[in-house]
Coordinates of C-alpha atoms in Angstrom, one line a residue:
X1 CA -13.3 0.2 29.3
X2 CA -13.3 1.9 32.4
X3 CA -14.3 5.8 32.7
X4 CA -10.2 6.8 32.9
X5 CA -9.2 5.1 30.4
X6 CA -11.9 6.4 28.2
X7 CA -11.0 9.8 29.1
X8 CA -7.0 9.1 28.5
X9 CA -8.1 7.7 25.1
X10 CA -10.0 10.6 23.9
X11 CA -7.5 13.3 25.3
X12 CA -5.0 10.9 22.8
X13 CA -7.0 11.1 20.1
X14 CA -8.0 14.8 20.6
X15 CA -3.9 15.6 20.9
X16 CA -3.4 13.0 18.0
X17 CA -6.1 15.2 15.6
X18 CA -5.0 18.6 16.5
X19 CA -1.2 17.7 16.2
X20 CA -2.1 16.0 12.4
X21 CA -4.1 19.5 11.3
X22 CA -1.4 21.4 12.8
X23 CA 1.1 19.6 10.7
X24 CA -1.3 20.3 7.4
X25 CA -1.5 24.3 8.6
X26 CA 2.4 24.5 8.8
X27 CA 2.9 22.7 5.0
X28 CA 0.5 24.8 3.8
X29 CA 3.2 27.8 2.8
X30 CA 5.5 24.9 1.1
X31 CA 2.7 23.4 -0.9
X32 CA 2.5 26.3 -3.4
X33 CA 2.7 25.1 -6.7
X34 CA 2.4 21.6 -7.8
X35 CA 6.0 19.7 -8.0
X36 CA 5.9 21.1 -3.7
X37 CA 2.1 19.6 -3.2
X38 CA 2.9 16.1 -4.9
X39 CA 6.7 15.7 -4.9
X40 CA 7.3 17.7 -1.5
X41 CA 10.2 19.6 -4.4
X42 CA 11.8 16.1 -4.7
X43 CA 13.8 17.4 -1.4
X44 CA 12.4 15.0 0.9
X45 CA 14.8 13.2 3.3
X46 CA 15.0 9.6 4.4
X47 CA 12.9 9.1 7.8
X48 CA 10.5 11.3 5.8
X49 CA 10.1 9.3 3.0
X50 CA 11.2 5.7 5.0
X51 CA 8.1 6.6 7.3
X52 CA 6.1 7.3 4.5
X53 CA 7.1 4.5 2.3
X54 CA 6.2 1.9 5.5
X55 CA 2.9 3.7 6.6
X56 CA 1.6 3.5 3.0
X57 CA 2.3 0.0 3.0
X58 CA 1.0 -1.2 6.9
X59 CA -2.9 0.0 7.2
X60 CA -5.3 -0.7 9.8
X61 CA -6.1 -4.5 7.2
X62 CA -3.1 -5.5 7.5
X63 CA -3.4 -5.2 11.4
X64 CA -6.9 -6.4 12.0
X65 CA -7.3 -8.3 8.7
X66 CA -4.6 -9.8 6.9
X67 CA -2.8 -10.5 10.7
X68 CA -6.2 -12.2 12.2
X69 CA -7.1 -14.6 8.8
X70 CA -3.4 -15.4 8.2
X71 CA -2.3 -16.1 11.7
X72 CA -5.2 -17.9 12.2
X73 CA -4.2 -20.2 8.9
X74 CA -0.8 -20.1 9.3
X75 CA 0.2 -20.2 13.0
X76 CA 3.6 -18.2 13.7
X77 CA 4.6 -19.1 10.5
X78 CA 2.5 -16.2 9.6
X79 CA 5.9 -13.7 10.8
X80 CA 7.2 -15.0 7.5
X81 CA 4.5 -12.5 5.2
X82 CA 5.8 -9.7 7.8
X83 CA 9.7 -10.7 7.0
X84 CA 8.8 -10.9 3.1
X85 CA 7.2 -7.4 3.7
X86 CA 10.2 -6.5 5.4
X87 CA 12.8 -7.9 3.1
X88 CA 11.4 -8.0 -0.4
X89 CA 8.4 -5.6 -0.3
X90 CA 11.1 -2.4 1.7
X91 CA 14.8 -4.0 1.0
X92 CA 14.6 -5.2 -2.2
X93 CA 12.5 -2.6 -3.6
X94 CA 14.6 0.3 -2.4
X95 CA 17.7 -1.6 -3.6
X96 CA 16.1 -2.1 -6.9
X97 CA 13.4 1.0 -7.7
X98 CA 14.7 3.5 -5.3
X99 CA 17.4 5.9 -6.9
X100 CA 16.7 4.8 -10.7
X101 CA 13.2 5.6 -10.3
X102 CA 14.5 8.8 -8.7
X103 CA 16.5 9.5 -11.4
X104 CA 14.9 8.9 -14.5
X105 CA 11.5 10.3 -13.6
X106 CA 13.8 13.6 -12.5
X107 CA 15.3 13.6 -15.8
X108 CA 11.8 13.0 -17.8
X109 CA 9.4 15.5 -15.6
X110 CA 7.3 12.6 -14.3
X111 CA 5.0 13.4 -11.4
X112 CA 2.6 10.3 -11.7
X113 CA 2.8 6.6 -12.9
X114 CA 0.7 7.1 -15.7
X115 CA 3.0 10.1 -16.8
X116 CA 6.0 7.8 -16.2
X117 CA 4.3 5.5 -18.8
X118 CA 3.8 8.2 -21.3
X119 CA 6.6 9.7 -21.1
X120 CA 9.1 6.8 -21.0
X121 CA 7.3 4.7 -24.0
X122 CA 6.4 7.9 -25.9
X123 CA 2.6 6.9 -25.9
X124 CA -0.4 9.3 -24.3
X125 CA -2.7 6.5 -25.1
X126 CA -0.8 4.6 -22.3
X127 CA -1.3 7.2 -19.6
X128 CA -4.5 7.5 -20.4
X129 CA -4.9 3.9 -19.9
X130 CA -2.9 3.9 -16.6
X131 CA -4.9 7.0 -15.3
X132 CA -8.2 5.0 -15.9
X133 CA -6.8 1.6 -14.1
X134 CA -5.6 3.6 -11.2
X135 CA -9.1 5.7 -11.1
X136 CA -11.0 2.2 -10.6
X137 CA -8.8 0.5 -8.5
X138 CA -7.7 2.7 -5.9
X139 CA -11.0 3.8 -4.5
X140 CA -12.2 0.5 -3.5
X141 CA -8.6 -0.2 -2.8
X142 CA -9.0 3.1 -0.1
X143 CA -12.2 1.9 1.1
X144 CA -11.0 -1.1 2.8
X145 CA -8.7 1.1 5.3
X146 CA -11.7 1.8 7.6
X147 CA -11.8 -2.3 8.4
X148 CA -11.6 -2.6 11.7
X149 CA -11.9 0.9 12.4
X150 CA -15.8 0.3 13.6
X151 CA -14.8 -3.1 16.3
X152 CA -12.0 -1.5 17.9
X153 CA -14.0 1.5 18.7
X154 CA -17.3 -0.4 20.1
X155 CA -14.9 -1.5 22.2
X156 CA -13.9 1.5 23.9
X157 CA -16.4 3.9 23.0
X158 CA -19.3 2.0 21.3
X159 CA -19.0 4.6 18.5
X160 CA -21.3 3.8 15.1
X161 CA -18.9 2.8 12.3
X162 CA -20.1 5.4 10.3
X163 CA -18.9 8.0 12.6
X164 CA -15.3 6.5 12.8
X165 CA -15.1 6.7 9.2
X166 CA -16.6 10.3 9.2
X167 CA -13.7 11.6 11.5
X168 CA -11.1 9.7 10.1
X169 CA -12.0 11.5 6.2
X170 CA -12.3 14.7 7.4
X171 CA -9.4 15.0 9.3
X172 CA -7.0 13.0 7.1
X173 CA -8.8 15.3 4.2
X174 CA -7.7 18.5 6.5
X175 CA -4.1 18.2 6.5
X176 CA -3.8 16.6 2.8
X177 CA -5.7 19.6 1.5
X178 CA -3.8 22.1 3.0
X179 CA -0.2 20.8 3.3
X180 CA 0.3 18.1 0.2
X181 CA 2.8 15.5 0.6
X182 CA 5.0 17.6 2.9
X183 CA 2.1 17.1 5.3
X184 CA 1.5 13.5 4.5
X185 CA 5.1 12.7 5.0
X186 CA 5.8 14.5 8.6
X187 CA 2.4 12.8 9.9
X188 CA 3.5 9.8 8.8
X189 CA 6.7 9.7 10.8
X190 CA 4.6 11.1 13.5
X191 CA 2.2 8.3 12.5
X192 CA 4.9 5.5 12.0
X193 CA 6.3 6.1 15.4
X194 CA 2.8 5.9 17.0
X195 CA 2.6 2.1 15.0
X196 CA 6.3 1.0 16.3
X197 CA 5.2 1.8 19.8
X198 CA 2.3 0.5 19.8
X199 CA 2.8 -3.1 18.0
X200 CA 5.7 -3.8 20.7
X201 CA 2.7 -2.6 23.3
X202 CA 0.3 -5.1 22.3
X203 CA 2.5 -8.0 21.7
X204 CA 4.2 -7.6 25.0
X205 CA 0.9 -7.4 27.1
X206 CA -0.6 -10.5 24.5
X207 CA 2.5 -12.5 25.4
X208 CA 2.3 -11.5 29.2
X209 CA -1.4 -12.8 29.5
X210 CA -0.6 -16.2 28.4
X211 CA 2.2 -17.0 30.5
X212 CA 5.2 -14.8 28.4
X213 CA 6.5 -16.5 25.4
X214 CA 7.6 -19.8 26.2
X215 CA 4.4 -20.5 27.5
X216 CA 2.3 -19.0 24.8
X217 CA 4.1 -21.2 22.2
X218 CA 3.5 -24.4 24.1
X219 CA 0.1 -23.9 24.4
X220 CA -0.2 -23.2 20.4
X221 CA 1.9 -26.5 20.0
X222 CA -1.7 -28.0 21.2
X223 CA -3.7 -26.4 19.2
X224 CA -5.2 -29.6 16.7
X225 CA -4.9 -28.7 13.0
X226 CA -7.3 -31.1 11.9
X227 CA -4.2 -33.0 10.0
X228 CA -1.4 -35.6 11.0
X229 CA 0.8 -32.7 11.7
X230 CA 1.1 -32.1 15.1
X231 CA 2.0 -28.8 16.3
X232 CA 1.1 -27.6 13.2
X233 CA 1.0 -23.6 14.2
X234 CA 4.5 -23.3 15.6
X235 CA 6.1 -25.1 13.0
X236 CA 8.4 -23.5 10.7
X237 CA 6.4 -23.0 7.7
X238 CA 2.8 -23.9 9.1
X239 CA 0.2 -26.0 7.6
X240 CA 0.4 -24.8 4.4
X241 CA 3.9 -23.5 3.2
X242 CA 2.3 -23.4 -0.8
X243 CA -0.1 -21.2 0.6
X244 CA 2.3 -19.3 2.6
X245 CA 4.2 -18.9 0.2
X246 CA 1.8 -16.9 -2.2
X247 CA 0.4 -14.6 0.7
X248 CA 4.7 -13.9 0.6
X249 CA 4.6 -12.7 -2.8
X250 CA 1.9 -10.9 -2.9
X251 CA 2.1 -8.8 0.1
X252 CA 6.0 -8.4 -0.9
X253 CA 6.4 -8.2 -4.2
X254 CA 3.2 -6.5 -5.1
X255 CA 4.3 -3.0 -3.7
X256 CA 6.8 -2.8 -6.9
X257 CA 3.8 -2.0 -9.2
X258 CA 1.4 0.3 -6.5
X259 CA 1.8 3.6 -7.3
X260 CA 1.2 5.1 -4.3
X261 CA 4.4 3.4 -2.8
X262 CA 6.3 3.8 -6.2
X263 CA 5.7 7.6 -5.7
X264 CA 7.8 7.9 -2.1
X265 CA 11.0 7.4 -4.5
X266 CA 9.9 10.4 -6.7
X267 CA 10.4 12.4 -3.8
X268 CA 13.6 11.3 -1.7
X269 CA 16.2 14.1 -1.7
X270 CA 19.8 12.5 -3.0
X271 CA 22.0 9.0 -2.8
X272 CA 22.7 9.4 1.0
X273 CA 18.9 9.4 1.5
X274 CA 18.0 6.4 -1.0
X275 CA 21.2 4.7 1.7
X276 CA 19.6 5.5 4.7
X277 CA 15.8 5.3 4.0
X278 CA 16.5 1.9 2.4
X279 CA 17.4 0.3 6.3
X280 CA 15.0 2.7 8.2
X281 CA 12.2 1.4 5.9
X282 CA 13.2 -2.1 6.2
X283 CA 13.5 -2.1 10.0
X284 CA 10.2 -0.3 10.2
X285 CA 8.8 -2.8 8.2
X286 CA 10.4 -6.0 10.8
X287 CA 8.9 -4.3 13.5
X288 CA 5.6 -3.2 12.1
X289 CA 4.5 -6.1 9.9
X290 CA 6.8 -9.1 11.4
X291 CA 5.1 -8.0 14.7
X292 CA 1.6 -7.7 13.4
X293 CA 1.9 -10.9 11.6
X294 CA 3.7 -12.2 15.1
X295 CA 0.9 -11.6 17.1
X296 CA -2.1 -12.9 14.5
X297 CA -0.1 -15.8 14.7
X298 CA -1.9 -16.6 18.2
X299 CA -4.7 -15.8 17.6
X300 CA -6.2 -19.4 17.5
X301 CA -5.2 -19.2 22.0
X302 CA -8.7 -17.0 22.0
X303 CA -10.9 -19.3 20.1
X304 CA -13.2 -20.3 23.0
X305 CA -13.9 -16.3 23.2
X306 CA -15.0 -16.3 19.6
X307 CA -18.4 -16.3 18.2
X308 CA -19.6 -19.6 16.4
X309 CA -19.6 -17.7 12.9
X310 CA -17.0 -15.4 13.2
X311 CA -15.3 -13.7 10.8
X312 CA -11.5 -13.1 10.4
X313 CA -11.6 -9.0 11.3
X314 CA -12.9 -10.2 15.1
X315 CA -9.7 -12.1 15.5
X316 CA -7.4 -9.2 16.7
X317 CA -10.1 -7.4 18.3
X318 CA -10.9 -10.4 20.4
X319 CA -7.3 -10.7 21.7
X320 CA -7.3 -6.8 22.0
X321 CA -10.4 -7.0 24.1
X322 CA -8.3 -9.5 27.0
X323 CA -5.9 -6.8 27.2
X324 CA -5.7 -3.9 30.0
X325 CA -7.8 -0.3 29.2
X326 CA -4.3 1.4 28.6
X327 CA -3.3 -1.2 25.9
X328 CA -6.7 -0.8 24.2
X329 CA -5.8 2.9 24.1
X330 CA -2.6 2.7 22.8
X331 CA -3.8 0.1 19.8
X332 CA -6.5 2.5 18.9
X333 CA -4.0 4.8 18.2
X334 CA -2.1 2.3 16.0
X335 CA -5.0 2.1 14.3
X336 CA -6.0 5.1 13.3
X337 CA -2.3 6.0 12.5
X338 CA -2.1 3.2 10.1
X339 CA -5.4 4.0 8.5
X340 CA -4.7 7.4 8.2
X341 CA -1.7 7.3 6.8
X342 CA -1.9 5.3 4.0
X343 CA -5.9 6.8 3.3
X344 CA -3.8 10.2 2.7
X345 CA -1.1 8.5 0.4
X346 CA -4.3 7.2 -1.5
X347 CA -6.1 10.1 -1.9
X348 CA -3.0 12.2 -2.9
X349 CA -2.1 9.4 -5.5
X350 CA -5.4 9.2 -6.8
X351 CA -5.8 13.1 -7.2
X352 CA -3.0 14.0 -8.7
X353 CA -3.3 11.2 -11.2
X354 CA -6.4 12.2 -12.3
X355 CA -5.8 15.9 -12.5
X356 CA -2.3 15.9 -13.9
X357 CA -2.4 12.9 -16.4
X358 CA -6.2 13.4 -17.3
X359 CA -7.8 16.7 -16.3
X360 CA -5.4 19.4 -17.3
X361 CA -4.1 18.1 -20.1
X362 CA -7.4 16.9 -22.1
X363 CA -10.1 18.6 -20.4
X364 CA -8.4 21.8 -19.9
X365 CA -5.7 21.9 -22.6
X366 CA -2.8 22.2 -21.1
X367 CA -3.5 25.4 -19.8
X368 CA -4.6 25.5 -16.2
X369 CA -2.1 27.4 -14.3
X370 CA -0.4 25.8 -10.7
X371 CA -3.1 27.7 -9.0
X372 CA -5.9 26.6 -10.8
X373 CA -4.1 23.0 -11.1
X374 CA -3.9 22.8 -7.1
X375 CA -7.5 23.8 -6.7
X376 CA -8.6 21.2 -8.6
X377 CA -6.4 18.8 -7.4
X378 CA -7.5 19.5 -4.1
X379 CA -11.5 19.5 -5.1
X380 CA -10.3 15.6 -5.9
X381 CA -8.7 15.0 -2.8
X382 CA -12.2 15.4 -1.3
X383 CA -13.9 13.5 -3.8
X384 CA -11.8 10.3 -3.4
X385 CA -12.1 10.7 0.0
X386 CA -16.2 11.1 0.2
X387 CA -16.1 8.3 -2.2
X388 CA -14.3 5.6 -0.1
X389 CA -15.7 6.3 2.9
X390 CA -19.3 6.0 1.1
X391 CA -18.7 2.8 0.1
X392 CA -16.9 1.4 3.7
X393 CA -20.4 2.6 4.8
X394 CA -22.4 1.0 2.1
X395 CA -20.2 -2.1 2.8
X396 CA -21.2 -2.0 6.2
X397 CA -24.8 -1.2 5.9
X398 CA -25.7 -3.8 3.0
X399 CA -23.6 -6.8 3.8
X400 CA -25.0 -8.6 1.1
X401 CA -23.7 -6.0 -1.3
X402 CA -20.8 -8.3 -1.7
X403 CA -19.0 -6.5 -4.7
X404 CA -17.9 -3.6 -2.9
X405 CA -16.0 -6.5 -1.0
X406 CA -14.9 -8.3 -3.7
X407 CA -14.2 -5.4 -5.6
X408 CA -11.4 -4.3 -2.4
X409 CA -10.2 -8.0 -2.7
X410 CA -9.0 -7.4 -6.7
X411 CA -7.8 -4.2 -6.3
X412 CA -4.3 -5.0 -5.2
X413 CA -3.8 -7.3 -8.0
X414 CA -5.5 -6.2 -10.4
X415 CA -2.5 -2.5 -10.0
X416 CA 0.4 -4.4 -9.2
X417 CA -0.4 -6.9 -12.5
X418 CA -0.5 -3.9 -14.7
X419 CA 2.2 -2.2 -13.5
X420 CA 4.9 -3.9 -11.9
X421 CA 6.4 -5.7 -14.6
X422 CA 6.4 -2.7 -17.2
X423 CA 7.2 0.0 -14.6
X424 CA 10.6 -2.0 -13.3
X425 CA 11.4 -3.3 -16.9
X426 CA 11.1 0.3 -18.5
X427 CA 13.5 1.0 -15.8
X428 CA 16.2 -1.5 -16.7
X429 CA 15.8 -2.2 -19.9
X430 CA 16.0 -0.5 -23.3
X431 CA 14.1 -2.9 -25.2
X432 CA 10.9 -2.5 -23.9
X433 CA 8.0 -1.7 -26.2
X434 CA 4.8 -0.3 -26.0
X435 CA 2.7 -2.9 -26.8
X436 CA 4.7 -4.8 -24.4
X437 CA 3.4 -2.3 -22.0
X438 CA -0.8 -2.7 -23.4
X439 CA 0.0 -6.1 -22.9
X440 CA 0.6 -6.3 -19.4
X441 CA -1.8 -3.9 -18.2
X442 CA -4.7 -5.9 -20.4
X443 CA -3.6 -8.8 -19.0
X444 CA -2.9 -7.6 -15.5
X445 CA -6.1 -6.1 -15.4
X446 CA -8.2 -8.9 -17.2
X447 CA -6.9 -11.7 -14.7
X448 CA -8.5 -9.9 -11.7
X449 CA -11.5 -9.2 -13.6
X450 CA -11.8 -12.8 -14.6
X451 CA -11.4 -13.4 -10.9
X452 CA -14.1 -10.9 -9.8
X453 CA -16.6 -11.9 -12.1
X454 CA -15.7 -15.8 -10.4
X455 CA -16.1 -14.5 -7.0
X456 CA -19.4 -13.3 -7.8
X457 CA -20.7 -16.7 -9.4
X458 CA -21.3 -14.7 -12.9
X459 CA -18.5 -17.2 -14.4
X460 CA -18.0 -20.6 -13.5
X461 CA -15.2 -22.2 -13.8
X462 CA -13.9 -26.0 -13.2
X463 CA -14.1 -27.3 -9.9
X464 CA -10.5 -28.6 -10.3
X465 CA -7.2 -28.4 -12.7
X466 CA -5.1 -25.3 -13.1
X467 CA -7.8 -22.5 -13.6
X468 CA -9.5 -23.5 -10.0
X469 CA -6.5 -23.3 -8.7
X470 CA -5.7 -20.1 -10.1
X471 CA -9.1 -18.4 -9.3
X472 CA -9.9 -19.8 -6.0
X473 CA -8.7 -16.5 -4.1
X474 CA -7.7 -13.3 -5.3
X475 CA -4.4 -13.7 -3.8
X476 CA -3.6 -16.9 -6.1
X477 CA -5.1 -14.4 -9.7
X478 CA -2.6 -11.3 -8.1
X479 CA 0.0 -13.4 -7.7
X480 CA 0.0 -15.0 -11.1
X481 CA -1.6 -11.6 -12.4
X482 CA 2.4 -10.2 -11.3
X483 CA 4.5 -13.8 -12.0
X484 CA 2.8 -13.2 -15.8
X485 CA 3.7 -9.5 -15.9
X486 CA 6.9 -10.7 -15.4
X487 CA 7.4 -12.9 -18.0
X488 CA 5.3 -11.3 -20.6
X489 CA 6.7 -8.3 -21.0
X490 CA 10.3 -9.5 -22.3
X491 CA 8.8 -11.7 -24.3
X492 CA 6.3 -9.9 -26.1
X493 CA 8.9 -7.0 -26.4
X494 CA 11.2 -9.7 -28.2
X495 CA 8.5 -9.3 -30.9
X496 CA 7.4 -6.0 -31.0
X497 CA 8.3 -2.8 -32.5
X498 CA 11.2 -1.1 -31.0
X499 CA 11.2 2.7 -29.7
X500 CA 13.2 5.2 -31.4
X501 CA 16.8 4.3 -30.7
X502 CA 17.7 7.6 -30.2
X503 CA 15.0 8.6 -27.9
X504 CA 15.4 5.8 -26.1
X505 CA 19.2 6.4 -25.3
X506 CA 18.1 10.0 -24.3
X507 CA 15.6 8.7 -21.9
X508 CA 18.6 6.6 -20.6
X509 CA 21.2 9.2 -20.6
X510 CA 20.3 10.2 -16.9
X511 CA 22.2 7.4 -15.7
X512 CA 25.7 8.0 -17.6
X513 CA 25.7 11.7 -16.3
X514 CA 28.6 12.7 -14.3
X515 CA 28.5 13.3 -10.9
X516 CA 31.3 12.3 -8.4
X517 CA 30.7 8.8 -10.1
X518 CA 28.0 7.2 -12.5
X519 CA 24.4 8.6 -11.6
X520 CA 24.1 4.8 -11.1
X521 CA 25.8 4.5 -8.3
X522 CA 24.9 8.3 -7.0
X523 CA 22.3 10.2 -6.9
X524 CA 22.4 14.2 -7.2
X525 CA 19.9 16.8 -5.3
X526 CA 17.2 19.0 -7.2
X527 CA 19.3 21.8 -6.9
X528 CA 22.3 19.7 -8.5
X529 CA 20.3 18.7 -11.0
X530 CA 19.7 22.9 -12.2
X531 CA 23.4 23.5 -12.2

């Protein structure tokens, strides 16, 4: 880069750190007590908590990761992950989760996921369980957002990785600390506005450089495929629609079982906010994800640039590198935005599962008061944090280490297996039982572990047949590990011992109340709810 548009960068990301601590400063007199720091007082509105939902979900891997190895398979037909995002991963899941998940965890005092379980299925056992899965899970899960971080700055700064991922904890650490979720939430929108702008940005300047769209797409149309199929990465549904197809479902359907996307609904004010957040977050999501994917999806027009072995994360980087100083700015931004953003959702998740669902209530009996509660939840904020970003530097120092990697790889899985299918069914349905529940979270859990323990050549498993096919990525194991939720749960509830009838209908009674109309159909405000 040249010396003013190094400059221009680093007065952006000096103004971009200053404004995110100032953010955490301001929060800091709403985050006294502990519904404010994790719920934001369930009085959060919708471009709040549509921003939040859609930087949680789009990190720096899905930009230089998922959007480089998929476009590269895939070809334009990649957009379609980025529409699934859109459509079943924002849409659907608002429509579905978004005010009954607001309601009933209003009406039964839940804070976390694993206190949703507890509470919901009368069992402690289960948030115990939930507490542990979301403990191992999440960190590596974390880790991975500094991927990418340590290319795109070589390229302007020729910054060492470990420094990138130094600045990026301490600062996201900053404002989390100090402001809670009311902090995470307004730098997101500040964040998710930095990501619209910038994807439109980079795909207008990539499209530019080859000619503008028409051109770009002809010149993919040559691209061989090594098949029959000519054309093969501009077709409708690319060289591998089965294939497609599962990258779909789980990048789509698997944000119905993460808690740290599940936990934007806690928060969301009243029914005209589940209204309007449910389109902001799904036209976020077209732009943000449809356009990342978009963009991967030509990724195979800078092949002669690439290194013989490359690796998938060099892909965007490489077409980022073509691009004028100014662009490489403004991406940079992206990045960091979309890394930071969902690193503090993470760490805020993983905090206050740990102190509310396992610290206070075991270790301290019950009795730690909000203040002491928010110390310690904030002494785990900087753990989780110190512990991610050790391990993106181990990752990076000991490449050979390779189950850091593959321990990132089963982490989305291994959460949405779990918990999707009991969290949404204990939602719906009355007839859902506990050990329906202990089913789906051993088996949830145990598919990605039969898959990591694959990946790492400590199991072997048949070349061919179902199991190979099941086991031969991590996105197959999470996509079956959620497909079998699905279906197990009902069924083994069929069998089961039922809940208390009566405790049951109690839990359920937040729907029949009375507001204008069904609780169903409306949702009422905190301050409705005291009255």
């Amino acid at each position: 880069m040249a010396t003013s548009a190094i400059i221009l960068t680093a007065a952006l990301l000096v103004l971009f750190f200053g404004l995110m601590i100032g953010v955490g400063i301001y929060c800091r007199k709403s985050a006294t007590d502990v519904n404010s720091f994790v719920l934001g007082g369930r009085s959060v509105g919708p471009w709040l908590t549509a921003f939040a939902f859609g930087t949680s979900y789009f990190s720096a891997v899905i930009f230089v990761g998922y959007a480089g190895q998929f476009g590269w398979n895939f070809g334009l037909a990649s957009t379609w992950i980025g529409l699934g995002n859109a459509f079943i991963g924002s849409l659907l899941a608002w429509s579905v989760l978004g005010r009954r998940t607001r309601l009933m965890t209003q009406h039964i005092g839940s804070k976390t996921m694993p206190d949703f379980f507890s509470k919901r299925f009368g069992s402690e056992k289960l948030k115990i369980a939930a507490s542990f899965i979301v403990f191992v899970f999440l960190i590596p899960y974390t880790a991975s957002l500094y991927n990418g971080l340590s290319s795109l700055f070589n390229i302007a700064f020729s910054v060492p990785y470990w420094a990138c991922i130094l600045a990026m904890a301490v600062l996201t650490g900053i404002y989390v600390i100090f402001g809670g979720y009311m902090a995470t939430a307004i730098n997101d929108f500040i964040q998710g506005i930095i990501m619209l702008v910038g994807i439109v940005a980079v795909i207008a300047s990539a499209l530019n450089a080859n000619g503008g769209l028409t051109a770009a797409v002809e010149k993919l149309s040559q691209v061989d495929s090594g098949t029959a199929f000519e054309g093969a990465y501009t077709s409708f549904l690319g060289p591998d629609p089965l294939a497609l197809l599962i990258v779909v479902l789980l990048t789509s359907l698997g944000t119905w079982g993460l808690p740290q996307m599940i936990g934007k609904f806690y928060s969301i004010t009243n029914e005209d906010a589940v209204r309007k957040g449910t389109i902001i977050s799904t036209i976020f999501a077209i732009v943000v994800a449809g356009g990342c994917y978009f963009l991967g999806g030509f990724g195979r027009l800078y092949s002669h640039l690439l290194p013989e072995n490359f690796g998938f994360d060099s892909i965007i980087p490489t077409i980022l590198s073509t691009l004028p100083d100014i662009i490489i700015a403004i991406v940079i931004m992206l990045v960091l935005a979309a890394s930071m953003s969902t690193l503090s959702s993470l760490v805020l998740t993983s905090a206050s599962t740990l102190t509310l669902d396992v610290i206070v209530p075991y270790c301290m009996k019950g009795k730690a008061s909000q203040k002491k509660s928010l110390f310690i939840m904030r002494l785990f904020i900087v753990f989780f944090i110190a512990v991610s970003a050790v391990i993106a530097i181990l990752k990076d120092m000991f490449p050979n280490f390779t189950f850091i990697a593959q321990m990132m790889g089963v982490s989305w899985g291994a959460l949405a297996g779990a918990f999707l299918a009991p969290f949404l069914y204990g939602l719906y349905s009355k007839k859902t039982t506990r050990a329906a529940v202990v089913v789906c979270f051993v088996y949830g859990v145990g598919l990605e572990l039969v898959q990591l323990l694959f990946m790492m050549n400590i199991l072997v498993l048949p070349e061919s047949g179902f199991l190979h096919f099941v086991f031969q990525n991590s996105l197959y194991s999470g996509v079956f590990a959620m497909l079998g939720g699905l279906i197990l749960t009902p069924v083994i509830s069929l069998f089961t011992k039922k809940q208390d009838a009566q405790e049951v209908d109690a839990i359920f009674s937040c729907y029949e109340r009375k507001v204008l109309v069904n609780a169903t159909d409306a949702l009422h405000s905190a301050e409705e709810a005291k009255s």
